[in-house]
Amino acid sequence: MTQLSISTHAGVFDAIAAGPAEGRPVLLLHGFPQTGVVWRRQIEALAAHGYRVVAPDQRGYSPGARPQRPEDYRISHFVDDVVAITEELGWATFDLVGHDWGGAVAWWTADAHPGRVRTLTVVSTPHPGALATTLRTDEDQRSRSHYMIDWRETPTTEERMLADDAQELRDFYFERSRRTVRTPMCVDCPSLALSPLR
């Protein structure tokens, strides 16, 4: 595996990559609160089968692509990032895989650019239309998904998560990593760089 820096109009995205340059291109999008390294085993497996695999750290995770304004985190910007990254890589078409938040980005990218996305694989993220319907009609799902509204619309969420040297966010990050992969999600987790969106 190699580390890449992918320059786009939105900034520089860190990524890990493997596989032959001429291999069929696959882009892997991580979830929250992960980075591209969460895909390391899948990258190794796909590369061993001849695919060219790239897993970028998405907007907000790559130090060179962390806009300060909240409006720069709209889904359309993430979709634009996927297109810019794949254009910089020289990929006219590609297989797209997303998990969690990366799955949401993948759904919206495939919808906006169907001619670019050869195949779409989404893990643990429902289709946006199905989710919207369920949020309107299912009280249990609405309750389980309320954190998304809280995080987006509650002014104190940022302050609460970043208080005490971001202890709540760090606790959330490490607890989730223990539940999902049983190994650290990033190689430098103890020095996780967090900066407020101010």
Coordinates of N, CA, C and O in Angstrom, one line a residue:
M1 N 0.8 -1.2 0.0 CA 0.0 0.0 0.0 C 0.9 1.2 0.0 O 1.9 1.3 0.6
T2 N 0.4 2.2 -0.7 CA 1.1 3.5 -0.8 C 0.2 4.6 -0.3 O -1.0 4.5 -0.4
Q3 N 0.8 5.7 0.1 CA 0.1 6.9 0.5 C 0.1 7.9 -0.7 O 1.1 8.0 -1.3
L4 N -1.1 8.5 -0.9 CA -1.2 9.5 -2.0 C -1.6 10.8 -1.4 O -2.3 10.8 -0.4
S5 N -1.3 11.9 -2.1 CA -1.9 13.2 -1.9 C -2.5 13.6 -3.2 O -1.9 13.6 -4.2
I6 N -3.9 13.7 -3.2 CA -4.6 14.0 -4.4 C -5.1 15.5 -4.3 O -5.9 15.8 -3.5
S7 N -4.5 16.3 -5.2 CA -4.8 17.7 -5.3 C -6.1 18.0 -6.1 O -6.2 17.5 -7.3
T8 N -7.0 18.7 -5.6 CA -8.2 19.1 -6.3 C -8.5 20.6 -6.0 O -7.8 21.2 -5.2
H9 N -9.5 21.1 -6.6 CA -9.9 22.5 -6.4 C -10.3 22.7 -5.0 O -10.3 23.8 -4.4
A10 N -10.8 21.7 -4.3 CA -11.3 21.8 -2.9 C -10.2 21.6 -1.9 O -10.4 21.8 -0.7
G11 N -9.0 21.2 -2.3 CA -7.9 20.9 -1.4 C -7.2 19.7 -1.7 O -7.4 19.0 -2.8
V12 N -6.3 19.3 -0.8 CA -5.5 18.1 -1.0 C -6.0 17.0 -0.1 O -6.1 17.1 1.1
F13 N -6.4 15.8 -0.7 CA -6.9 14.7 0.0 C -5.9 13.6 0.2 O -5.2 13.2 -0.8
D14 N -5.7 13.2 1.4 CA -4.8 12.1 1.7 C -5.6 10.8 1.3 O -6.8 10.7 1.5
A15 N -4.8 9.8 0.9 CA -5.4 8.6 0.5 C -4.4 7.5 0.6 O -3.2 7.7 0.6
I16 N -4.9 6.2 0.7 CA -4.0 5.1 0.6 C -4.5 4.3 -0.7 O -5.7 4.4 -1.1
A17 N -3.5 3.7 -1.3 CA -3.8 3.0 -2.6 C -3.0 1.8 -2.8 O -1.9 1.6 -2.1
A18 N -3.5 0.9 -3.6 CA -2.7 -0.3 -3.9 C -3.3 -0.9 -5.2 O -4.4 -0.5 -5.7
G19 N -2.5 -1.8 -5.8 CA -3.0 -2.4 -7.0 C -2.3 -1.8 -8.3 O -1.8 -0.7 -8.2
P20 N -2.3 -2.6 -9.4 CA -1.6 -2.1 -10.6 C -2.3 -0.8 -11.1 O -3.5 -0.7 -11.1
A21 N -1.5 0.1 -11.6 CA -2.0 1.3 -12.2 C -3.0 1.1 -13.3 O -4.0 1.9 -13.5
E22 N -2.9 0.0 -14.0 CA -3.8 -0.3 -15.1 C -5.0 -1.1 -14.7 O -5.9 -1.5 -15.5
G23 N -5.1 -1.4 -13.4 CA -6.2 -2.2 -12.9 C -7.5 -1.5 -12.9 O -7.5 -0.3 -13.0
R24 N -8.6 -2.3 -12.9 CA -9.9 -1.7 -12.9 C -10.1 -0.8 -11.6 O -9.8 -1.3 -10.5
P25 N -10.4 0.5 -11.7 CA -10.4 1.4 -10.6 C -11.6 1.2 -9.6 O -12.7 1.1 -10.1
V26 N -11.3 1.3 -8.4 CA -12.2 1.2 -7.3 C -12.0 2.3 -6.3 O -10.8 2.4 -5.8
L27 N -13.0 3.1 -6.0 CA -12.9 4.1 -4.9 C -13.7 3.7 -3.7 O -14.8 3.3 -3.8
L28 N -13.0 3.7 -2.6 CA -13.6 3.3 -1.3 C -13.8 4.5 -0.4 O -12.9 5.3 -0.1
L29 N -15.1 4.8 0.1 CA -15.4 5.9 0.9 C -15.7 5.5 2.3 O -16.6 4.7 2.5
H30 N -15.0 6.0 3.3 CA -15.1 5.6 4.7 C -16.3 6.3 5.3 O -16.9 7.2 4.8
G31 N -16.7 5.7 6.5 CA -17.8 6.3 7.3 C -17.2 7.2 8.4 O -16.1 7.5 8.5
F32 N -18.2 7.6 9.3 CA -17.8 8.4 10.5 C -17.7 7.4 11.6 O -18.5 6.5 11.8
P33 N -16.7 7.6 12.4 CA -15.6 8.6 12.4 C -14.3 8.0 11.9 O -13.3 8.0 12.6
Q34 N -14.3 7.4 10.8 CA -13.2 6.7 10.2 C -12.3 7.5 9.3 O -12.7 8.6 9.0
T35 N -11.3 6.8 8.8 CA -10.5 7.4 7.7 C -10.3 6.3 6.6 O -10.8 5.1 6.9
G36 N -9.7 6.6 5.5 CA -9.5 5.6 4.5 C -8.8 4.3 4.9 O -9.0 3.2 4.4
V37 N -8.0 4.4 6.0 CA -7.3 3.2 6.4 C -8.2 2.1 6.9 O -7.8 0.9 7.0
V38 N -9.4 2.4 7.3 CA -10.4 1.4 7.7 C -10.6 0.3 6.6 O -10.9 -0.8 7.0
W39 N -10.3 0.7 5.4 CA -10.5 -0.3 4.3 C -9.2 -1.1 4.0 O -9.2 -1.8 3.0
R40 N -8.2 -1.0 4.8 CA -6.9 -1.6 4.5 C -7.0 -3.1 4.1 O -6.3 -3.5 3.1
R41 N -7.8 -3.9 4.7 CA -7.9 -5.3 4.4 C -8.6 -5.5 3.0 O -8.2 -6.4 2.2
Q42 N -9.6 -4.7 2.8 CA -10.3 -4.8 1.5 C -9.4 -4.3 0.4 O -9.4 -4.8 -0.7
I43 N -8.6 -3.2 0.7 CA -7.7 -2.7 -0.3 C -6.7 -3.8 -0.7 O -6.4 -4.1 -1.9
E44 N -6.1 -4.5 0.3 CA -5.1 -5.6 0.0 C -5.8 -6.7 -0.8 O -5.2 -7.2 -1.8
A45 N -7.0 -7.1 -0.4 CA -7.7 -8.2 -1.1 C -8.0 -7.8 -2.6 O -7.7 -8.6 -3.5
L46 N -8.5 -6.6 -2.8 CA -8.9 -6.2 -4.1 C -7.6 -6.0 -5.0 O -7.6 -6.4 -6.2
A47 N -6.6 -5.4 -4.4 CA -5.3 -5.2 -5.2 C -4.7 -6.6 -5.6 O -4.2 -6.7 -6.7
A48 N -4.8 -7.6 -4.7 CA -4.3 -8.9 -5.0 C -5.0 -9.5 -6.2 O -4.5 -10.4 -6.8
H49 N -6.2 -9.0 -6.5 CA -7.0 -9.5 -7.6 C -6.9 -8.6 -8.8 O -7.7 -8.7 -9.8
G50 N -6.0 -7.7 -8.8 CA -5.7 -6.9 -10.0 C -6.4 -5.5 -10.0 O -6.3 -4.8 -11.1
Y51 N -7.2 -5.2 -9.0 CA -7.9 -3.9 -9.0 C -6.9 -2.8 -8.6 O -6.0 -3.0 -7.8
R52 N -7.2 -1.6 -9.1 CA -6.5 -0.4 -8.6 C -7.4 0.3 -7.6 O -8.5 0.7 -8.0
V53 N -7.0 0.3 -6.4 CA -7.9 0.7 -5.3 C -7.4 1.9 -4.6 O -6.2 2.0 -4.2
V54 N -8.2 2.9 -4.4 CA -7.9 4.2 -3.7 C -8.9 4.4 -2.6 O -10.1 4.4 -2.9
A55 N -8.5 4.7 -1.4 CA -9.4 5.1 -0.3 C -9.0 6.4 0.2 O -8.0 6.5 1.0
P56 N -9.6 7.5 -0.2 CA -9.3 8.8 0.3 C -9.9 9.1 1.7 O -10.9 8.5 2.1
D57 N -9.2 9.9 2.4 CA -9.8 10.5 3.7 C -10.7 11.7 3.2 O -10.2 12.6 2.5
Q58 N -11.9 11.6 3.5 CA -12.9 12.5 2.9 C -12.7 13.9 3.5 O -12.0 14.2 4.4
R59 N -13.5 14.8 2.9 CA -13.5 16.2 3.3 C -13.7 16.3 4.9 O -14.6 15.6 5.4
G60 N -12.9 17.1 5.5 CA -13.0 17.2 7.0 C -12.0 16.2 7.7 O -11.7 16.5 8.8
Y61 N -11.6 15.2 7.0 CA -10.7 14.2 7.6 C -9.2 14.5 7.1 O -8.3 14.2 7.8
S62 N -9.1 14.9 5.8 CA -7.8 15.2 5.3 C -7.4 16.6 5.8 O -8.1 17.5 5.6
P63 N -6.2 16.7 6.3 CA -5.8 18.0 6.8 C -5.8 19.1 5.7 O -6.1 20.3 6.0
G64 N -5.5 18.7 4.5 CA -5.5 19.7 3.4 C -6.9 19.9 2.8 O -7.0 20.7 1.8
A65 N -7.9 19.3 3.3 CA -9.3 19.5 2.8 C -10.3 19.6 4.0 O -11.1 18.8 4.2
R66 N -10.1 20.7 4.8 CA -10.9 20.9 6.0 C -11.5 22.3 5.9 O -11.0 23.2 6.7
P67 N -12.5 22.6 5.1 CA -13.0 23.9 5.1 C -13.6 24.3 6.5 O -14.0 23.4 7.3
Q68 N -13.6 25.6 6.8 CA -14.0 26.1 8.1 C -15.5 26.3 8.2 O -16.0 26.3 9.2
R69 N -16.1 26.6 7.0 CA -17.5 27.0 7.1 C -18.4 25.7 7.0 O -18.2 24.9 6.2
P70 N -19.4 25.7 7.9 CA -20.3 24.5 7.9 C -21.0 24.3 6.6 O -21.2 23.1 6.2
E71 N -21.3 25.3 5.8 CA -22.0 25.1 4.5 C -21.1 24.4 3.5 O -21.6 23.9 2.5
D72 N -19.8 24.4 3.8 CA -18.9 23.6 2.9 C -19.0 22.1 3.1 O -18.2 21.4 2.5
Y73 N -19.8 21.7 4.0 CA -20.0 20.2 4.3 C -21.3 19.7 3.8 O -21.8 18.7 4.2
R74 N -21.9 20.4 2.8 CA -23.2 19.9 2.2 C -22.8 18.7 1.3 O -21.7 18.6 0.8
I75 N -23.8 17.8 1.2 CA -23.5 16.6 0.4 C -23.1 16.9 -1.0 O -22.2 16.1 -1.5
S76 N -23.5 17.9 -1.6 CA -23.1 18.2 -3.0 C -21.6 18.5 -3.0 O -21.0 18.1 -4.1
H77 N -21.0 19.0 -2.0 CA -19.5 19.2 -2.0 C -18.8 17.9 -1.9 O -17.8 17.7 -2.5
F78 N -19.3 16.9 -1.1 CA -18.7 15.6 -1.1 C -18.8 14.9 -2.4 O -17.9 14.2 -2.8
V79 N -19.9 15.0 -3.1 CA -20.1 14.5 -4.4 C -19.1 15.1 -5.4 O -18.4 14.4 -6.1
D80 N -18.9 16.4 -5.3 CA -18.0 17.1 -6.1 C -16.5 16.6 -5.8 O -15.7 16.5 -6.7
D81 N -16.3 16.3 -4.6 CA -14.9 15.8 -4.2 C -14.7 14.5 -4.8 O -13.6 14.2 -5.4
V82 N -15.7 13.6 -4.8 CA -15.5 12.3 -5.5 C -15.2 12.4 -6.9 O -14.2 11.8 -7.5
V83 N -15.9 13.3 -7.6 CA -15.7 13.5 -9.0 C -14.3 14.1 -9.2 O -13.5 13.7 -10.1
A84 N -13.9 15.1 -8.4 CA -12.6 15.7 -8.6 C -11.5 14.7 -8.3 O -10.4 14.7 -9.0
I85 N -11.6 13.9 -7.3 CA -10.6 12.9 -7.0 C -10.4 11.9 -8.1 O -9.3 11.7 -8.6
T86 N -11.5 11.4 -8.6 CA -11.4 10.4 -9.7 C -10.9 11.1 -11.0 O -10.2 10.4 -11.8
E87 N -11.2 12.3 -11.2 CA -10.7 13.0 -12.4 C -9.2 13.2 -12.3 O -8.4 13.0 -13.2
E88 N -8.7 13.6 -11.1 CA -7.3 13.7 -10.8 C -6.6 12.4 -11.0 O -5.4 12.3 -11.4
L89 N -7.3 11.3 -10.6 CA -6.7 10.0 -10.8 C -6.7 9.5 -12.3 O -6.1 8.4 -12.6
G90 N -7.5 10.2 -13.1 CA -7.6 9.8 -14.5 C -8.6 8.7 -14.8 O -8.5 8.0 -15.8
W91 N -9.6 8.6 -13.9 CA -10.6 7.6 -14.0 C -11.9 8.1 -14.6 O -12.6 8.9 -14.0
A92 N -12.2 7.7 -15.8 CA -13.4 8.1 -16.5 C -14.6 7.4 -15.8 O -15.7 8.1 -15.6
T93 N -14.4 6.2 -15.5 CA -15.5 5.4 -14.8 C -14.8 4.6 -13.7 O -13.6 4.4 -13.8
F94 N -15.5 4.2 -12.7 CA -15.0 3.5 -11.6 C -16.0 2.8 -10.8 O -17.2 3.1 -10.9
D95 N -15.6 1.8 -10.0 CA -16.5 1.1 -9.1 C -16.5 1.9 -7.8 O -15.4 2.3 -7.3
L96 N -17.6 2.2 -7.2 CA -17.7 3.0 -6.0 C -18.3 2.2 -4.9 O -19.3 1.5 -5.0
V97 N -17.6 2.2 -3.7 CA -18.0 1.5 -2.5 C -18.0 2.5 -1.4 O -17.0 3.2 -1.2
G98 N -19.1 2.5 -0.6 CA -19.2 3.4 0.5 C -19.8 2.7 1.7 O -20.6 1.8 1.6
H99 N -19.3 3.1 2.9 CA -19.8 2.6 4.2 C -20.3 3.8 5.0 O -19.6 4.8 5.1
D100 N -21.4 3.6 5.7 CA -21.9 4.6 6.7 C -22.0 6.0 5.9 O -22.7 6.1 4.9
W101 N -21.3 7.0 6.5 CA -21.4 8.3 5.8 C -20.9 8.2 4.4 O -21.4 8.9 3.5
G102 N -19.8 7.4 4.2 CA -19.3 7.2 2.8 C -20.4 6.6 1.9 O -20.4 6.8 0.7
G103 N -21.2 5.8 2.5 CA -22.3 5.2 1.7 C -23.3 6.2 1.3 O -23.8 6.2 0.1
A104 N -23.6 7.2 2.1 CA -24.5 8.3 1.7 C -23.9 9.1 0.6 O -24.6 9.4 -0.4
V105 N -22.6 9.4 0.7 CA -21.9 10.1 -0.4 C -21.9 9.3 -1.6 O -22.2 9.8 -2.7
A106 N -21.8 8.0 -1.5 CA -21.8 7.1 -2.7 C -23.1 7.1 -3.4 O -23.2 7.2 -4.6
W107 N -24.2 7.0 -2.6 CA -25.6 7.0 -3.2 C -25.8 8.3 -4.0 O -26.3 8.3 -5.1
W108 N -25.4 9.4 -3.4 CA -25.7 10.7 -4.0 C -24.8 10.9 -5.3 O -25.2 11.5 -6.3
T109 N -23.5 10.4 -5.2 CA -22.6 10.4 -6.3 C -23.2 9.6 -7.5 O -23.2 10.1 -8.7
A110 N -23.6 8.4 -7.2 CA -24.1 7.6 -8.3 C -25.4 8.2 -8.9 O -25.6 8.1 -10.2
D111 N -26.2 8.8 -8.1 CA -27.4 9.5 -8.7 C -27.0 10.7 -9.5 O -27.6 10.9 -10.6
A112 N -26.0 11.5 -9.1 CA -25.6 12.7 -9.8 C -24.8 12.4 -11.1 O -24.8 13.2 -12.0
H113 N -24.1 11.3 -11.0 CA -23.1 10.9 -12.1 C -23.2 9.5 -12.5 O -22.2 8.7 -12.4
P114 N -24.4 9.1 -13.0 CA -24.5 7.6 -13.3 C -23.6 7.1 -14.4 O -23.3 6.0 -14.5
G115 N -23.2 8.0 -15.3 CA -22.3 7.6 -16.4 C -20.8 7.4 -15.9 O -20.0 6.7 -16.6
R116 N -20.5 7.9 -14.7 CA -19.1 7.7 -14.2 C -19.0 6.5 -13.3 O -18.0 5.9 -13.2
V117 N -20.1 6.1 -12.6 CA -20.1 5.0 -11.6 C -20.4 3.7 -12.3 O -21.6 3.5 -12.7
R118 N -19.4 2.9 -12.5 CA -19.6 1.6 -13.1 C -20.5 0.7 -12.3 O -21.5 0.1 -12.7
T119 N -20.1 0.5 -11.0 CA -21.0 -0.3 -10.0 C -21.0 0.5 -8.7 O -20.1 1.3 -8.4
L120 N -22.0 0.3 -7.9 CA -22.2 0.9 -6.7 C -22.4 -0.2 -5.6 O -23.3 -1.0 -5.8
T121 N -21.6 -0.1 -4.5 CA -21.8 -1.0 -3.4 C -21.9 -0.2 -2.2 O -20.9 0.6 -1.9
V122 N -23.0 -0.3 -1.4 CA -23.2 0.5 -0.2 C -23.4 -0.4 0.9 O -24.3 -1.3 0.9
V123 N -22.6 -0.2 2.0 CA -22.7 -1.0 3.2 C -23.3 -0.2 4.3 O -22.8 0.8 4.7
S124 N -24.3 -0.7 4.9 CA -25.0 -0.2 6.1 C -25.5 1.2 6.0 O -25.6 2.0 7.0
T125 N -25.9 1.6 4.8 CA -26.5 2.9 4.6 C -27.7 2.7 3.6 O -27.4 2.3 2.5
P126 N -28.9 3.0 4.1 CA -30.0 2.8 3.2 C -30.0 3.9 2.0 O -29.4 4.9 2.1
H127 N -30.8 3.5 1.0 CA -31.0 4.5 -0.1 C -31.6 5.7 0.5 O -32.5 5.7 1.4
P128 N -31.2 6.9 0.1 CA -31.7 8.2 0.7 C -33.2 8.3 0.6 O -33.9 8.8 1.5
G129 N -33.8 7.8 -0.5 CA -35.3 7.9 -0.6 C -36.0 7.0 0.4 O -37.0 7.3 1.1
A130 N -35.4 5.7 0.6 CA -36.0 4.8 1.6 C -35.8 5.3 3.0 O -36.8 5.2 3.8
L131 N -34.7 5.9 3.3 CA -34.5 6.5 4.6 C -35.5 7.7 4.9 O -36.1 7.7 5.9
A132 N -35.7 8.5 3.9 CA -36.6 9.7 4.0 C -38.0 9.2 4.3 O -38.7 9.7 5.2
T133 N -38.4 8.1 3.6 CA -39.8 7.6 3.8 C -39.9 7.0 5.2 O -40.8 7.2 5.9
T134 N -38.9 6.2 5.6 CA -38.9 5.6 6.9 C -38.8 6.6 8.1 O -39.5 6.5 9.1
L135 N -38.1 7.7 7.9 CA -38.0 8.8 8.9 C -39.4 9.4 9.0 O -39.8 9.9 10.1
R136 N -40.2 9.5 8.0 CA -41.5 10.1 8.0 C -42.5 9.1 8.7 O -43.5 9.5 9.3
T137 N -42.3 7.8 8.5 CA -43.4 6.8 8.8 C -43.1 5.9 10.0 O -44.0 5.2 10.5
D138 N -41.8 5.8 10.5 CA -41.5 4.9 11.5 C -40.9 5.6 12.7 O -39.8 6.1 12.7
E139 N -41.6 5.6 13.8 CA -41.2 6.3 15.0 C -39.9 5.8 15.6 O -39.0 6.5 16.0
D140 N -39.7 4.4 15.5 CA -38.5 3.8 16.0 C -37.3 4.3 15.3 O -36.3 4.7 15.8
Q141 N -37.4 4.3 13.9 CA -36.2 4.7 13.1 C -36.0 6.2 13.3 O -34.8 6.7 13.4
R142 N -37.1 7.0 13.4 CA -36.9 8.4 13.7 C -36.1 8.7 15.0 O -35.2 9.5 15.0
S143 N -36.5 7.9 16.0 CA -35.8 8.0 17.3 C -34.3 7.6 17.1 O -33.4 8.3 17.7
R144 N -34.0 6.5 16.5 CA -32.7 6.0 16.3 C -31.8 7.0 15.4 O -30.6 7.0 15.6
S145 N -32.4 7.7 14.6 CA -31.7 8.6 13.7 C -31.7 10.1 14.2 O -31.2 10.9 13.5
H146 N -32.3 10.3 15.3 CA -32.4 11.7 15.8 C -31.0 12.4 16.0 O -30.9 13.6 15.9
Y147 N -30.0 11.6 16.3 CA -28.6 12.2 16.5 C -28.2 13.0 15.3 O -27.5 14.0 15.4
M148 N -28.6 12.6 14.1 CA -28.3 13.4 12.9 C -28.8 14.8 12.9 O -28.1 15.7 12.6
I149 N -30.0 14.9 13.4 CA -30.6 16.2 13.5 C -30.0 17.0 14.6 O -29.6 18.2 14.5
D150 N -29.7 16.3 15.8 CA -29.1 17.0 16.9 C -27.7 17.5 16.5 O -27.4 18.6 16.8
W151 N -26.9 16.7 15.8 CA -25.6 17.1 15.5 C -25.6 18.3 14.5 O -24.7 19.1 14.5
R152 N -26.6 18.3 13.6 CA -26.6 19.3 12.6 C -27.2 20.6 13.0 O -26.8 21.7 12.6
E153 N -28.2 20.5 13.9 CA -29.0 21.7 14.2 C -28.9 22.2 15.6 O -29.5 23.3 15.9
T154 N -28.2 21.5 16.4 CA -28.0 22.0 17.8 C -26.7 22.8 17.9 O -25.7 22.2 17.7
P155 N -26.8 24.1 18.2 CA -25.6 24.9 18.2 C -24.6 24.5 19.2 O -23.4 24.7 19.0
T156 N -25.0 23.8 20.3 CA -24.0 23.4 21.3 C -23.3 22.1 21.0 O -22.3 21.7 21.7
T157 N -23.7 21.4 19.9 CA -23.1 20.1 19.6 C -21.6 20.2 19.5 O -20.8 19.4 20.0
E158 N -21.1 21.2 18.7 CA -19.7 21.3 18.4 C -18.9 21.6 19.7 O -17.9 20.9 20.0
E159 N -19.5 22.5 20.5 CA -18.8 22.9 21.8 C -18.7 21.7 22.7 O -17.7 21.4 23.3
R160 N -19.8 20.9 22.8 CA -19.9 19.8 23.7 C -18.9 18.7 23.2 O -18.2 18.1 24.1
M161 N -18.8 18.4 22.0 CA -17.9 17.4 21.5 C -16.5 17.8 21.6 O -15.6 16.9 21.7
L162 N -16.2 19.1 21.5 CA -14.8 19.5 21.5 C -14.3 19.9 22.9 O -13.1 20.2 23.1
A163 N -15.2 20.0 23.9 CA -14.9 20.3 25.3 C -13.9 19.3 25.8 O -13.8 18.2 25.4
D164 N -13.1 19.8 26.8 CA -12.1 18.9 27.5 C -11.2 18.2 26.4 O -11.0 17.0 26.5
D165 N -10.6 19.0 25.5 CA -9.7 18.5 24.5 C -10.4 17.4 23.7 O -9.8 16.4 23.3
A166 N -11.7 17.7 23.3 CA -12.5 16.8 22.5 C -12.7 15.4 23.1 O -12.8 14.4 22.4
Q167 N -12.8 15.3 24.4 CA -13.0 14.1 25.1 C -14.2 13.3 24.6 O -14.1 12.1 24.4
E168 N -15.4 13.9 24.5 CA -16.6 13.2 24.0 C -16.4 12.6 22.6 O -16.7 11.5 22.4
L169 N -15.8 13.4 21.7 CA -15.6 12.9 20.4 C -14.5 11.8 20.4 O -14.7 10.8 19.7
R170 N -13.5 11.9 21.1 CA -12.5 10.9 21.2 C -13.1 9.6 21.8 O -12.8 8.5 21.3
D171 N -13.9 9.7 22.9 CA -14.6 8.6 23.4 C -15.5 7.9 22.4 O -15.4 6.7 22.3
F172 N -16.2 8.7 21.7 CA -17.1 8.1 20.6 C -16.3 7.4 19.6 O -16.6 6.3 19.2
Y173 N -15.2 8.0 19.1 CA -14.3 7.5 18.1 C -13.7 6.1 18.5 O -13.8 5.2 17.8
F174 N -13.2 6.1 19.7 CA -12.5 4.9 20.1 C -13.5 3.8 20.5 O -13.3 2.6 20.2
E175 N -14.6 4.1 21.1 CA -15.7 3.1 21.4 C -16.2 2.5 20.1 O -16.3 1.3 20.0
R176 N -16.4 3.3 19.1 CA -16.9 2.8 17.8 C -15.9 1.9 17.2 O -16.2 0.9 16.6
S177 N -14.6 2.3 17.3 CA -13.6 1.5 16.6 C -13.5 0.1 17.3 O -13.3 -0.9 16.7
R178 N -13.7 0.1 18.6 CA -13.7 -1.2 19.3 C -14.8 -2.1 18.9 O -14.7 -3.3 18.8
R179 N -16.0 -1.5 18.7 CA -17.2 -2.3 18.3 C -17.2 -2.8 16.9 O -17.7 -3.8 16.6
T180 N -16.5 -2.0 16.0 CA -16.7 -2.3 14.6 C -15.5 -3.1 14.0 O -15.7 -4.0 13.2
V181 N -14.3 -2.8 14.3 CA -13.2 -3.5 13.6 C -12.2 -4.2 14.6 O -11.3 -4.9 14.1
R182 N -12.3 -3.9 15.9 CA -11.4 -4.5 16.9 C -9.9 -4.1 16.7 O -9.1 -4.7 17.4
T183 N -9.6 -3.2 15.9 CA -8.3 -2.7 15.7 C -8.4 -1.2 15.5 O -9.5 -0.7 15.1
P184 N -7.4 -0.4 15.8 CA -7.5 1.0 15.6 C -7.9 1.4 14.1 O -7.4 0.7 13.2
M185 N -8.7 2.4 14.0 CA -9.1 2.8 12.6 C -8.1 3.6 11.9 O -8.2 3.9 10.7
C186 N -7.1 4.2 12.6 CA -6.1 5.0 12.0 C -4.8 4.7 12.7 O -4.8 4.3 13.8
V187 N -3.7 4.9 12.0 CA -2.4 4.5 12.5 C -2.0 5.5 13.6 O -1.1 5.2 14.4
D188 N -2.5 6.8 13.6 CA -2.1 7.7 14.5 C -3.3 8.2 15.4 O -3.3 9.4 15.7
C189 N -4.2 7.4 15.8 CA -5.3 7.8 16.5 C -5.0 8.6 17.8 O -5.7 9.5 18.0
P190 N -4.0 8.2 18.6 CA -3.7 9.0 19.8 C -3.5 10.5 19.5 O -3.7 11.4 20.3
S191 N -3.0 10.8 18.3 CA -2.7 12.2 17.9 C -3.8 12.7 17.0 O -3.5 13.6 16.2
L192 N -5.0 12.2 17.0 CA -6.0 12.6 16.2 C -6.2 14.2 16.2 O -6.4 14.7 17.3
A193 N -6.0 14.8 15.1 CA -6.1 16.2 15.0 C -7.5 16.7 14.9 O -8.2 16.3 13.9
L194 N -8.0 17.5 15.8 CA -9.4 18.0 15.8 C -9.3 19.5 15.8 O -8.6 20.1 16.6
S195 N -10.0 20.1 14.9 CA -10.1 21.6 15.0 C -11.5 22.0 14.8 O -12.3 21.4 14.1
P196 N -11.9 23.0 15.6 CA -13.3 23.5 15.5 C -13.6 24.1 14.2 O -12.7 24.6 13.5
L197 N -14.9 24.0 13.8 CA -15.3 24.6 12.5 C -15.7 26.0 12.8 O -16.9 26.4 12.8
R198 N -14.8 26.9 13.0 CA -15.1 28.3 13.3 C -14.5 29.1 12.2 O -13.5 28.9 11.7

